Amino acid sequence: MVETVVKNWQGEEVGQKTFDLRVAKEETAAHIVHRALVRQTTNARQGTASTKTRAEVRGGGRKPWRQKGTGRARAGSIRSPLWRGGGVIFGPKPRDYDLKMNRKERRLALRTVFVSRADDLIVVEEFTNELSRPKTKDLVAALTRWGANSEQKTLLILSDIANTIYLSGRNVENLKIIAADQLNVYDLLHADKVVVTASALEKIQEVYSA
């Protein structure tokens, strides 16, 4: 069980919050988290890189010169891979990079990573009402009061992404805003600070505890 303090909009400590998530065993945690991270980054690849073989390059149907008597090397096509403008040998072709991982393993890796970031976790009260209109300066100032300055990569996890918060934070360079049900291993590991609202923390427990 992990216990953290809860801060309000002004950055003052107003309470405590606990959460309990089942994590991987210490001897296997690094392995399963690494597998989940490799899966996520690999599956993000489009796999659309493509080159043409000598059969697909336009032209080259006629033998450029006769077989013997010219003193030059034998050539059957100007689209040979040895020629400039020719085909590519063993070049990339469209392919599927997807890696499979059991759902239970993915969730276990996610819970393990989230709990491992407990020292960098900042729990705050719901602050949607504090931003009546989009205001980037106010959101950045609040993050600084909470302990996540603008130079640090910050992940802001909300139970529900309000339009005012999204518009306030979309231009902040080191800030990424995601919903509680869209957690992923890469974003949790990439961030220096993880800011989560109290309601989002409850939702994380509800969604990922099973």
Coordinates of N, CA and C in Angstrom, one line a residue:
M1 N 0.8 -1.2 0.0 CA 0.0 0.0 0.0 C 0.9 1.2 0.0
V2 N 0.5 2.2 -0.9 CA 1.3 3.4 -1.0 C 0.5 4.6 -0.4
E3 N 1.1 5.4 0.4 CA 0.4 6.6 1.0 C 1.0 7.9 0.5
T4 N 0.2 8.8 0.0 CA 0.7 10.1 -0.5 C -0.2 11.2 0.0
V5 N 0.4 12.4 0.0 CA -0.3 13.6 0.4 C -1.1 14.1 -0.7
V6 N -2.2 14.9 -0.4 CA -3.0 15.5 -1.5 C -2.9 17.0 -1.4
K7 N -2.6 17.7 -2.5 CA -2.4 19.1 -2.5 C -3.6 19.8 -3.2
N8 N -3.9 21.0 -2.7 CA -5.0 21.7 -3.4 C -4.4 22.6 -4.5
W9 N -5.3 23.5 -5.1 CA -4.9 24.3 -6.2 C -3.7 25.3 -5.8
Q10 N -3.7 25.7 -4.5 CA -2.6 26.6 -4.1 C -1.3 25.9 -3.7
G11 N -1.4 24.5 -3.8 CA -0.1 23.8 -3.4 C 0.0 23.4 -2.0
E12 N -1.1 23.6 -1.2 CA -1.1 23.3 0.2 C -1.5 21.9 0.4
E13 N -0.9 21.2 1.4 CA -1.3 19.8 1.8 C -2.6 19.9 2.5
V14 N -3.6 19.1 2.0 CA -5.0 19.2 2.6 C -5.5 17.8 3.0
G15 N -4.6 16.8 2.8 CA -5.1 15.4 3.2 C -4.1 14.4 2.7
Q16 N -4.5 13.1 2.8 CA -3.7 12.0 2.4 C -4.6 11.0 1.6
K17 N -3.9 10.3 0.7 CA -4.6 9.3 -0.1 C -3.7 8.1 -0.2
T18 N -4.4 6.9 -0.1 CA -3.7 5.7 -0.2 C -4.2 4.9 -1.4
F19 N -3.3 4.1 -2.0 CA -3.7 3.2 -3.1 C -2.9 1.9 -3.0
D20 N -3.5 0.9 -3.4 CA -2.9 -0.5 -3.3 C -3.1 -1.2 -4.6
L21 N -2.0 -1.4 -5.3 CA -2.0 -2.1 -6.6 C -1.1 -3.3 -6.6
R22 N -1.5 -4.4 -7.1 CA -0.7 -5.6 -7.1 C 0.4 -5.5 -8.2
V23 N 1.6 -5.7 -7.8 CA 2.8 -5.5 -8.7 C 3.5 -6.8 -8.9
A24 N 4.4 -6.8 -9.9 CA 5.2 -8.0 -10.2 C 6.3 -8.3 -9.1
K25 N 6.7 -9.5 -9.0 CA 7.7 -9.8 -8.0 C 9.0 -9.1 -8.4
E26 N 9.8 -8.8 -7.4 CA 11.0 -8.0 -7.6 C 12.0 -8.7 -8.6
E27 N 12.1 -10.0 -8.6 CA 13.0 -10.6 -9.5 C 12.5 -10.7 -11.0
T28 N 11.2 -10.5 -11.2 CA 10.7 -10.5 -12.6 C 10.2 -9.1 -13.0
A29 N 10.2 -8.1 -12.1 CA 9.6 -6.8 -12.5 C 10.2 -6.2 -13.7
A30 N 11.6 -6.1 -13.6 CA 12.3 -5.4 -14.7 C 12.1 -6.1 -16.1
H31 N 12.0 -7.4 -16.1 CA 11.8 -8.2 -17.3 C 10.4 -7.9 -17.9
I32 N 9.4 -7.9 -17.1 CA 8.0 -7.8 -17.6 C 7.8 -6.3 -18.0
V33 N 8.4 -5.4 -17.3 CA 8.2 -3.9 -17.7 C 9.0 -3.7 -19.0
H34 N 10.1 -4.3 -19.2 CA 10.9 -4.1 -20.4 C 10.1 -4.7 -21.6
R35 N 9.5 -5.9 -21.4 CA 8.7 -6.5 -22.5 C 7.5 -5.6 -22.9
A36 N 6.9 -5.0 -21.9 CA 5.7 -4.1 -22.1 C 6.2 -2.9 -22.9
L37 N 7.3 -2.3 -22.5 CA 7.9 -1.1 -23.1 C 8.3 -1.4 -24.6
V38 N 8.9 -2.5 -24.8 CA 9.3 -2.9 -26.2 C 8.1 -3.1 -27.0
R39 N 7.1 -3.7 -26.5 CA 5.9 -4.0 -27.2 C 5.2 -2.7 -27.6
Q40 N 5.1 -1.7 -26.7 CA 4.4 -0.5 -27.0 C 5.2 0.3 -28.1
T41 N 6.5 0.4 -27.9 CA 7.3 1.2 -28.9 C 7.3 0.5 -30.3
T42 N 7.4 -0.8 -30.3 CA 7.4 -1.5 -31.5 C 6.1 -1.5 -32.3
N43 N 5.0 -1.6 -31.5 CA 3.7 -1.6 -32.1 C 3.3 -0.2 -32.6
A44 N 4.1 0.8 -32.2 CA 3.8 2.2 -32.7 C 4.4 2.4 -34.1
R45 N 5.2 1.5 -34.6 CA 5.8 1.6 -35.9 C 4.8 1.3 -37.0
Q46 N 4.8 2.1 -38.0 CA 3.8 2.0 -39.1 C 4.1 0.8 -40.0
G47 N 5.4 0.5 -40.2 CA 5.8 -0.6 -41.1 C 5.5 -0.3 -42.5
T48 N 5.5 0.9 -43.0 CA 5.2 1.3 -44.3 C 6.4 1.5 -45.2
A49 N 7.6 1.4 -44.7 CA 8.8 1.5 -45.5 C 8.9 0.5 -46.6
S50 N 9.2 1.0 -47.8 CA 9.1 0.1 -49.0 C 10.2 0.5 -50.0
T51 N 10.9 -0.5 -50.6 CA 11.8 -0.2 -51.7 C 11.4 -1.2 -52.9
K52 N 11.8 -0.8 -54.1 CA 11.5 -1.6 -55.2 C 12.6 -2.6 -55.6
T53 N 12.2 -3.8 -55.9 CA 13.2 -4.8 -56.4 C 13.4 -4.5 -57.9
R54 N 14.4 -5.3 -58.5 CA 14.6 -5.1 -59.9 C 13.4 -5.4 -60.8
A55 N 12.5 -6.2 -60.2 CA 11.3 -6.6 -61.0 C 10.3 -5.4 -61.0
E56 N 10.4 -4.5 -60.0 CA 9.4 -3.5 -59.9 C 9.8 -2.1 -60.4
V57 N 11.1 -2.0 -60.6 CA 11.6 -0.7 -61.1 C 11.2 -0.6 -62.6
R58 N 10.8 0.6 -63.0 CA 10.3 0.8 -64.4 C 11.5 0.8 -65.3
G59 N 11.3 0.1 -66.5 CA 12.4 0.0 -67.5 C 13.3 -1.2 -67.3
G60 N 14.3 -1.2 -68.1 CA 15.3 -2.3 -68.0 C 14.9 -3.6 -68.7
G61 N 13.9 -3.5 -69.6 CA 13.5 -4.7 -70.3 C 14.4 -5.2 -71.4
R62 N 15.2 -4.2 -72.0 CA 16.0 -4.5 -73.1 C 17.5 -4.7 -72.6
K63 N 18.2 -5.7 -73.2 CA 19.6 -5.9 -72.9 C 20.4 -4.6 -73.3
P64 N 21.2 -4.0 -72.5 CA 21.8 -2.7 -72.9 C 22.8 -2.9 -74.0
W65 N 23.6 -4.0 -74.0 CA 24.5 -4.2 -75.1 C 24.6 -5.7 -75.3
R66 N 25.2 -6.1 -76.4 CA 25.3 -7.5 -76.7 C 26.2 -8.2 -75.7
Q67 N 26.1 -9.5 -75.7 CA 26.7 -10.3 -74.6 C 28.2 -10.3 -74.8
K68 N 28.8 -10.4 -76.0 CA 30.2 -10.5 -76.2 C 30.7 -9.5 -77.2
G69 N 32.0 -9.2 -77.1 CA 32.6 -8.4 -78.2 C 32.8 -7.0 -77.9
T70 N 32.2 -6.5 -76.8 CA 32.3 -5.0 -76.5 C 33.4 -4.7 -75.6
G71 N 33.9 -5.7 -74.9 CA 35.0 -5.5 -73.9 C 34.4 -5.1 -72.5
R72 N 33.2 -4.8 -72.5 CA 32.5 -4.4 -71.2 C 32.0 -5.7 -70.5
A73 N 31.7 -5.5 -69.2 CA 31.1 -6.6 -68.4 C 29.7 -7.0 -69.0
R74 N 29.4 -8.2 -68.8 CA 28.1 -8.7 -69.2 C 27.0 -7.9 -68.5
A75 N 25.9 -7.5 -69.2 CA 24.8 -6.8 -68.5 C 23.5 -7.3 -69.2
G76 N 22.5 -7.6 -68.4 CA 21.2 -8.0 -69.0 C 20.1 -7.0 -68.8
S77 N 20.4 -6.0 -67.9 CA 19.3 -5.0 -67.6 C 20.0 -3.8 -67.0
I78 N 19.5 -2.6 -67.3 CA 20.0 -1.4 -66.7 C 19.3 -1.2 -65.3
R79 N 18.4 -2.1 -64.9 CA 17.8 -2.0 -63.6 C 18.4 -3.0 -62.6
S80 N 19.6 -3.6 -62.9 CA 20.2 -4.5 -62.0 C 20.6 -3.7 -60.7
P81 N 20.6 -4.4 -59.6 CA 20.9 -3.7 -58.3 C 22.3 -3.1 -58.3
L82 N 23.2 -3.6 -59.3 CA 24.5 -3.0 -59.3 C 24.6 -1.7 -60.0
W83 N 23.5 -1.3 -60.7 CA 23.4 -0.1 -61.5 C 22.8 1.0 -60.7
R84 N 23.2 2.2 -60.9 CA 22.5 3.4 -60.4 C 21.1 3.5 -61.0
G85 N 20.1 3.6 -60.1 CA 18.7 3.6 -60.6 C 18.1 2.2 -60.6
G86 N 18.9 1.2 -60.2 CA 18.4 -0.1 -60.3 C 17.6 -0.5 -59.0
G87 N 17.2 -1.8 -59.0 CA 16.5 -2.2 -57.8 C 17.3 -2.3 -56.6
V88 N 16.7 -2.6 -55.4 CA 17.3 -2.7 -54.1 C 17.3 -4.2 -53.7
I89 N 18.5 -4.7 -53.3 CA 18.5 -6.1 -52.8 C 18.1 -6.1 -51.3
F90 N 17.2 -6.9 -50.9 CA 16.8 -7.2 -49.5 C 16.4 -5.8 -48.8
G91 N 15.8 -4.9 -49.6 CA 15.3 -3.7 -49.0 C 14.1 -3.9 -48.2
P92 N 13.7 -2.9 -47.4 CA 12.5 -3.0 -46.6 C 11.2 -3.1 -47.4
K93 N 10.3 -3.9 -46.9 CA 9.0 -4.0 -47.5 C 7.9 -3.8 -46.5
P94 N 6.7 -3.4 -46.8 CA 5.7 -3.2 -45.8 C 5.5 -4.4 -44.9
R95 N 5.5 -4.3 -43.6 CA 5.3 -5.4 -42.7 C 4.7 -5.0 -41.4
D96 N 4.2 -6.0 -40.7 CA 3.5 -5.8 -39.4 C 4.5 -6.0 -38.3
Y97 N 4.8 -5.0 -37.5 CA 5.7 -5.1 -36.4 C 5.1 -5.5 -35.0
D98 N 3.8 -5.8 -35.0 CA 3.1 -6.0 -33.8 C 3.6 -7.2 -33.0
L99 N 3.8 -6.9 -31.7 CA 4.2 -7.9 -30.7 C 3.1 -8.3 -29.8
K100 N 2.9 -9.5 -29.5 CA 1.8 -10.0 -28.7 C 2.3 -10.0 -27.2
M101 N 1.3 -9.7 -26.3 CA 1.6 -9.8 -24.9 C 0.2 -10.0 -24.2
N102 N 0.2 -11.0 -23.3 CA -1.1 -11.3 -22.6 C -1.6 -10.0 -21.9
R103 N -2.9 -9.9 -21.9 CA -3.6 -8.8 -21.2 C -3.2 -8.7 -19.7
K104 N -3.2 -9.8 -19.1 CA -2.8 -9.8 -17.6 C -1.4 -9.4 -17.4
E105 N -0.5 -9.7 -18.3 CA 0.9 -9.3 -18.2 C 1.0 -7.8 -18.5
R106 N 0.3 -7.3 -19.5 CA 0.3 -5.9 -19.7 C -0.1 -5.1 -18.5
R107 N -1.2 -5.5 -17.9 CA -1.7 -4.8 -16.8 C -0.8 -4.9 -15.6
L108 N -0.2 -6.0 -15.4 CA 0.8 -6.2 -14.3 C 2.0 -5.3 -14.5
A109 N 2.4 -5.2 -15.7 CA 3.6 -4.3 -16.0 C 3.2 -2.8 -15.8
L110 N 2.0 -2.5 -16.1 CA 1.5 -1.1 -16.0 C 1.4 -0.7 -14.5
R111 N 0.8 -1.7 -13.7 CA 0.7 -1.4 -12.2 C 2.1 -1.3 -11.6
T112 N 3.0 -2.2 -12.0 CA 4.3 -2.2 -11.5 C 5.0 -0.8 -11.7
V113 N 4.9 -0.3 -13.0 CA 5.5 1.0 -13.3 C 4.9 2.1 -12.5
F114 N 3.6 2.1 -12.4 CA 2.9 3.2 -11.7 C 3.3 3.2 -10.2
V115 N 3.4 2.1 -9.6 CA 3.8 2.0 -8.2 C 5.3 2.4 -8.0
S116 N 6.1 2.0 -9.0 CA 7.5 2.4 -8.9 C 7.7 3.9 -9.0
R117 N 6.8 4.6 -9.5 CA 6.9 6.1 -9.6 C 6.3 6.8 -8.4
A118 N 6.1 6.1 -7.3 CA 5.5 6.7 -6.1 C 6.3 7.9 -5.6
D119 N 7.6 7.8 -5.7 CA 8.4 8.9 -5.2 C 8.2 10.2 -6.0
D120 N 7.9 10.1 -7.3 CA 7.7 11.2 -8.2 C 6.2 11.5 -8.4
L121 N 5.3 10.9 -7.6 CA 3.9 11.0 -7.8 C 3.4 12.2 -7.0
I122 N 2.6 13.1 -7.6 CA 2.0 14.2 -6.9 C 0.5 14.1 -7.1
V123 N -0.2 14.0 -6.0 CA -1.7 13.8 -6.0 C -2.3 15.2 -5.7
V124 N -3.2 15.6 -6.5 CA -3.9 16.9 -6.3 C -5.4 16.8 -6.3
E125 N -6.0 17.8 -5.7 CA -7.5 17.8 -5.8 C -8.0 18.1 -7.2
E126 N -9.2 17.8 -7.5 CA -9.8 18.1 -8.7 C -9.8 19.6 -8.9
F127 N -9.3 20.1 -10.1 CA -9.1 21.6 -10.2 C -9.8 22.1 -11.5
T128 N -10.7 21.3 -12.1 CA -11.4 21.8 -13.3 C -12.1 23.1 -13.0
N129 N -12.7 23.3 -11.9 CA -13.4 24.6 -11.6 C -12.5 25.8 -11.4
E130 N -11.2 25.5 -11.2 CA -10.3 26.6 -11.0 C -9.9 27.3 -12.3
L131 N -10.2 26.6 -13.4 CA -9.9 27.1 -14.8 C -11.2 27.4 -15.5
S132 N -11.8 28.5 -15.3 CA -13.1 28.8 -15.9 C -13.0 29.0 -17.4
R133 N -11.7 29.4 -17.8 CA -11.5 29.5 -19.2 C -10.0 29.1 -19.5
P134 N -9.7 28.7 -20.7 CA -8.3 28.2 -20.9 C -7.3 29.3 -20.6
K135 N -6.3 28.9 -19.8 CA -5.3 29.9 -19.4 C -4.0 29.1 -19.1
T136 N -3.1 29.1 -20.0 CA -1.8 28.3 -19.9 C -1.0 28.8 -18.7
K137 N -0.9 30.1 -18.5 CA -0.1 30.6 -17.4 C -0.6 30.1 -16.1
D138 N -1.9 30.1 -15.9 CA -2.4 29.6 -14.6 C -2.1 28.1 -14.3
L139 N -2.2 27.3 -15.4 CA -1.9 25.9 -15.3 C -0.5 25.6 -15.0
V140 N 0.4 26.3 -15.7 CA 1.9 26.2 -15.5 C 2.2 26.6 -14.0
A141 N 1.6 27.7 -13.6 CA 1.9 28.2 -12.2 C 1.4 27.2 -11.2
A142 N 0.3 26.5 -11.4 CA -0.2 25.5 -10.5 C 0.7 24.3 -10.5
L143 N 1.2 23.9 -11.6 CA 2.1 22.8 -11.7 C 3.4 23.1 -10.9
T144 N 3.9 24.3 -11.0 CA 5.1 24.7 -10.3 C 4.8 24.7 -8.7
R145 N 3.6 25.2 -8.3 CA 3.3 25.1 -6.9 C 3.2 23.7 -6.4
W146 N 2.8 22.8 -7.2 CA 2.7 21.4 -6.8 C 4.0 20.7 -6.8
G147 N 5.0 21.3 -7.4 CA 6.4 20.7 -7.4 C 6.8 20.1 -8.7
A148 N 6.1 20.5 -9.8 CA 6.5 20.0 -11.1 C 6.8 21.3 -12.0
N149 N 8.1 21.7 -12.0 CA 8.4 22.9 -12.7 C 8.4 22.7 -14.2
S150 N 8.5 23.8 -15.0 CA 8.3 23.7 -16.5 C 9.5 23.0 -17.2
E151 N 10.6 22.9 -16.5 CA 11.8 22.3 -17.1 C 11.7 20.7 -17.0
Q152 N 10.9 20.2 -16.2 CA 10.7 18.8 -16.0 C 9.6 18.2 -16.9
K153 N 9.8 17.0 -17.4 CA 8.8 16.4 -18.2 C 7.7 15.9 -17.2
T154 N 6.5 16.4 -17.4 CA 5.4 16.1 -16.5 C 4.3 15.4 -17.2
L155 N 3.8 14.4 -16.5 CA 2.6 13.6 -17.0 C 1.4 14.0 -16.1
L156 N 0.4 14.6 -16.7 CA -0.8 15.0 -15.9 C -1.9 14.0 -16.2
I157 N -2.4 13.2 -15.2 CA -3.4 12.2 -15.4 C -4.7 12.7 -14.8
L158 N -5.7 12.7 -15.6 CA -7.1 13.2 -15.1 C -8.1 12.1 -15.3
S159 N -9.1 12.2 -14.5 CA -10.2 11.2 -14.6 C -11.0 11.5 -15.9
D160 N -11.1 12.8 -16.2 CA -11.9 13.2 -17.3 C -11.2 14.5 -17.8
I161 N -10.8 14.5 -19.1 CA -10.1 15.7 -19.6 C -11.0 16.8 -20.0
A162 N -11.1 17.8 -19.2 CA -12.0 18.9 -19.5 C -11.4 19.8 -20.6
N163 N -12.2 20.4 -21.4 CA -11.7 21.2 -22.6 C -10.8 22.3 -22.1
T164 N -11.2 23.0 -21.0 CA -10.3 24.1 -20.5 C -8.9 23.7 -20.2
I165 N -8.8 22.5 -19.5 CA -7.5 22.0 -19.1 C -6.7 21.6 -20.4
Y166 N -7.4 20.9 -21.3 CA -6.7 20.5 -22.5 C -6.1 21.7 -23.3
L167 N -7.0 22.7 -23.4 CA -6.5 23.9 -24.2 C -5.5 24.7 -23.4
S168 N -5.5 24.6 -22.1 CA -4.5 25.3 -21.3 C -3.1 24.6 -21.4
G169 N -3.2 23.3 -21.5 CA -1.9 22.6 -21.5 C -1.3 22.1 -22.8
R170 N -2.0 22.2 -23.9 CA -1.6 21.6 -25.1 C -0.3 22.3 -25.7
N171 N 0.0 23.5 -25.3 CA 1.2 24.2 -25.9 C 2.3 24.2 -24.9
V172 N 2.1 23.6 -23.7 CA 3.2 23.5 -22.8 C 4.2 22.4 -23.2
E173 N 5.5 22.8 -23.4 CA 6.4 21.9 -24.1 C 6.6 20.5 -23.4
N174 N 6.8 20.6 -22.0 CA 7.2 19.3 -21.3 C 6.0 18.7 -20.6
L175 N 4.8 19.1 -21.0 CA 3.6 18.5 -20.3 C 2.8 17.6 -21.3
K176 N 2.4 16.5 -20.8 CA 1.5 15.6 -21.5 C 0.3 15.3 -20.6
I177 N -0.9 15.4 -21.2 CA -2.2 15.2 -20.5 C -2.8 13.9 -21.0
I178 N -3.1 13.0 -20.1 CA -3.8 11.8 -20.6 C -4.9 11.5 -19.6
A179 N -5.9 10.6 -20.0 CA -7.0 10.2 -19.1 C -6.5 9.0 -18.3
A180 N -7.2 8.8 -17.2 CA -6.8 7.7 -16.3 C -6.9 6.3 -16.9
D181 N -7.8 6.2 -17.8 CA -8.0 4.9 -18.5 C -7.2 4.7 -19.7
Q182 N -6.2 5.6 -20.0 CA -5.3 5.5 -21.1 C -3.9 5.5 -20.7
L183 N -3.6 5.0 -19.5 CA -2.3 4.9 -19.0 C -1.4 4.0 -19.9
N184 N -0.2 4.3 -20.0 CA 0.7 3.4 -20.7 C 2.1 3.5 -20.1
V185 N 2.9 2.4 -20.4 CA 4.2 2.2 -19.7 C 5.2 3.3 -20.2
Y186 N 5.2 3.7 -21.5 CA 6.2 4.6 -22.0 C 6.0 6.0 -21.3
D187 N 4.8 6.5 -21.3 CA 4.5 7.8 -20.7 C 4.9 7.9 -19.2
L188 N 4.6 6.8 -18.5 CA 4.9 6.8 -17.0 C 6.4 6.8 -16.8
L189 N 7.2 6.0 -17.6 CA 8.6 6.0 -17.5 C 9.3 7.2 -18.0
H190 N 8.7 7.8 -19.0 CA 9.3 9.0 -19.7 C 9.3 10.3 -18.8
A191 N 8.2 10.4 -18.0 CA 8.0 11.6 -17.2 C 8.9 11.7 -16.0
D192 N 9.3 13.0 -15.7 CA 10.1 13.2 -14.5 C 9.1 13.3 -13.3
K193 N 8.0 13.9 -13.5 CA 7.0 14.0 -12.4 C 5.6 13.5 -13.0
V194 N 4.9 12.8 -12.1 CA 3.6 12.3 -12.5 C 2.5 13.0 -11.6
V195 N 1.7 13.9 -12.1 CA 0.7 14.6 -11.4 C -0.7 13.9 -11.7
V196 N -1.4 13.5 -10.6 CA -2.6 12.8 -10.8 C -3.7 13.4 -9.9
T197 N -4.9 13.5 -10.3 CA -5.9 14.0 -9.5 C -6.4 12.9 -8.6
A198 N -7.0 13.2 -7.4 CA -7.5 12.2 -6.5 C -8.6 11.3 -7.2
S199 N -9.4 11.9 -8.0 CA -10.5 11.1 -8.6 C -9.9 10.2 -9.7
A200 N -8.8 10.7 -10.4 CA -8.1 9.8 -11.4 C -7.4 8.7 -10.7
L201 N -6.9 8.9 -9.5 CA -6.2 7.8 -8.7 C -7.2 6.7 -8.4
E202 N -8.4 7.2 -8.0 CA -9.5 6.2 -7.7 C -9.8 5.4 -8.9
K203 N -9.9 6.1 -10.1 CA -10.3 5.4 -11.3 C -9.2 4.4 -11.7
I204 N -7.9 4.8 -11.5 CA -6.8 3.9 -11.8 C -6.9 2.6 -11.0
Q205 N -7.2 2.8 -9.7 CA -7.4 1.6 -8.9 C -8.6 0.7 -9.4
E206 N -9.6 1.4 -9.8 CA -10.8 0.7 -10.2 C -10.6 0.0 -11.6
V207 N -9.9 0.6 -12.5 CA -9.7 0.1 -13.8 C -8.6 -1.0 -13.9
Y208 N -7.5 -0.7 -13.2 CA -6.3 -1.6 -13.3 C -6.1 -2.6 -12.2
S209 N -6.9 -2.5 -11.2 CA -6.7 -3.5 -10.0 C -7.0 -4.9 -10.4
A210 N -7.9 -5.1 -11.3 CA -8.3 -6.5 -11.7 C -7.3 -7.2 -12.5

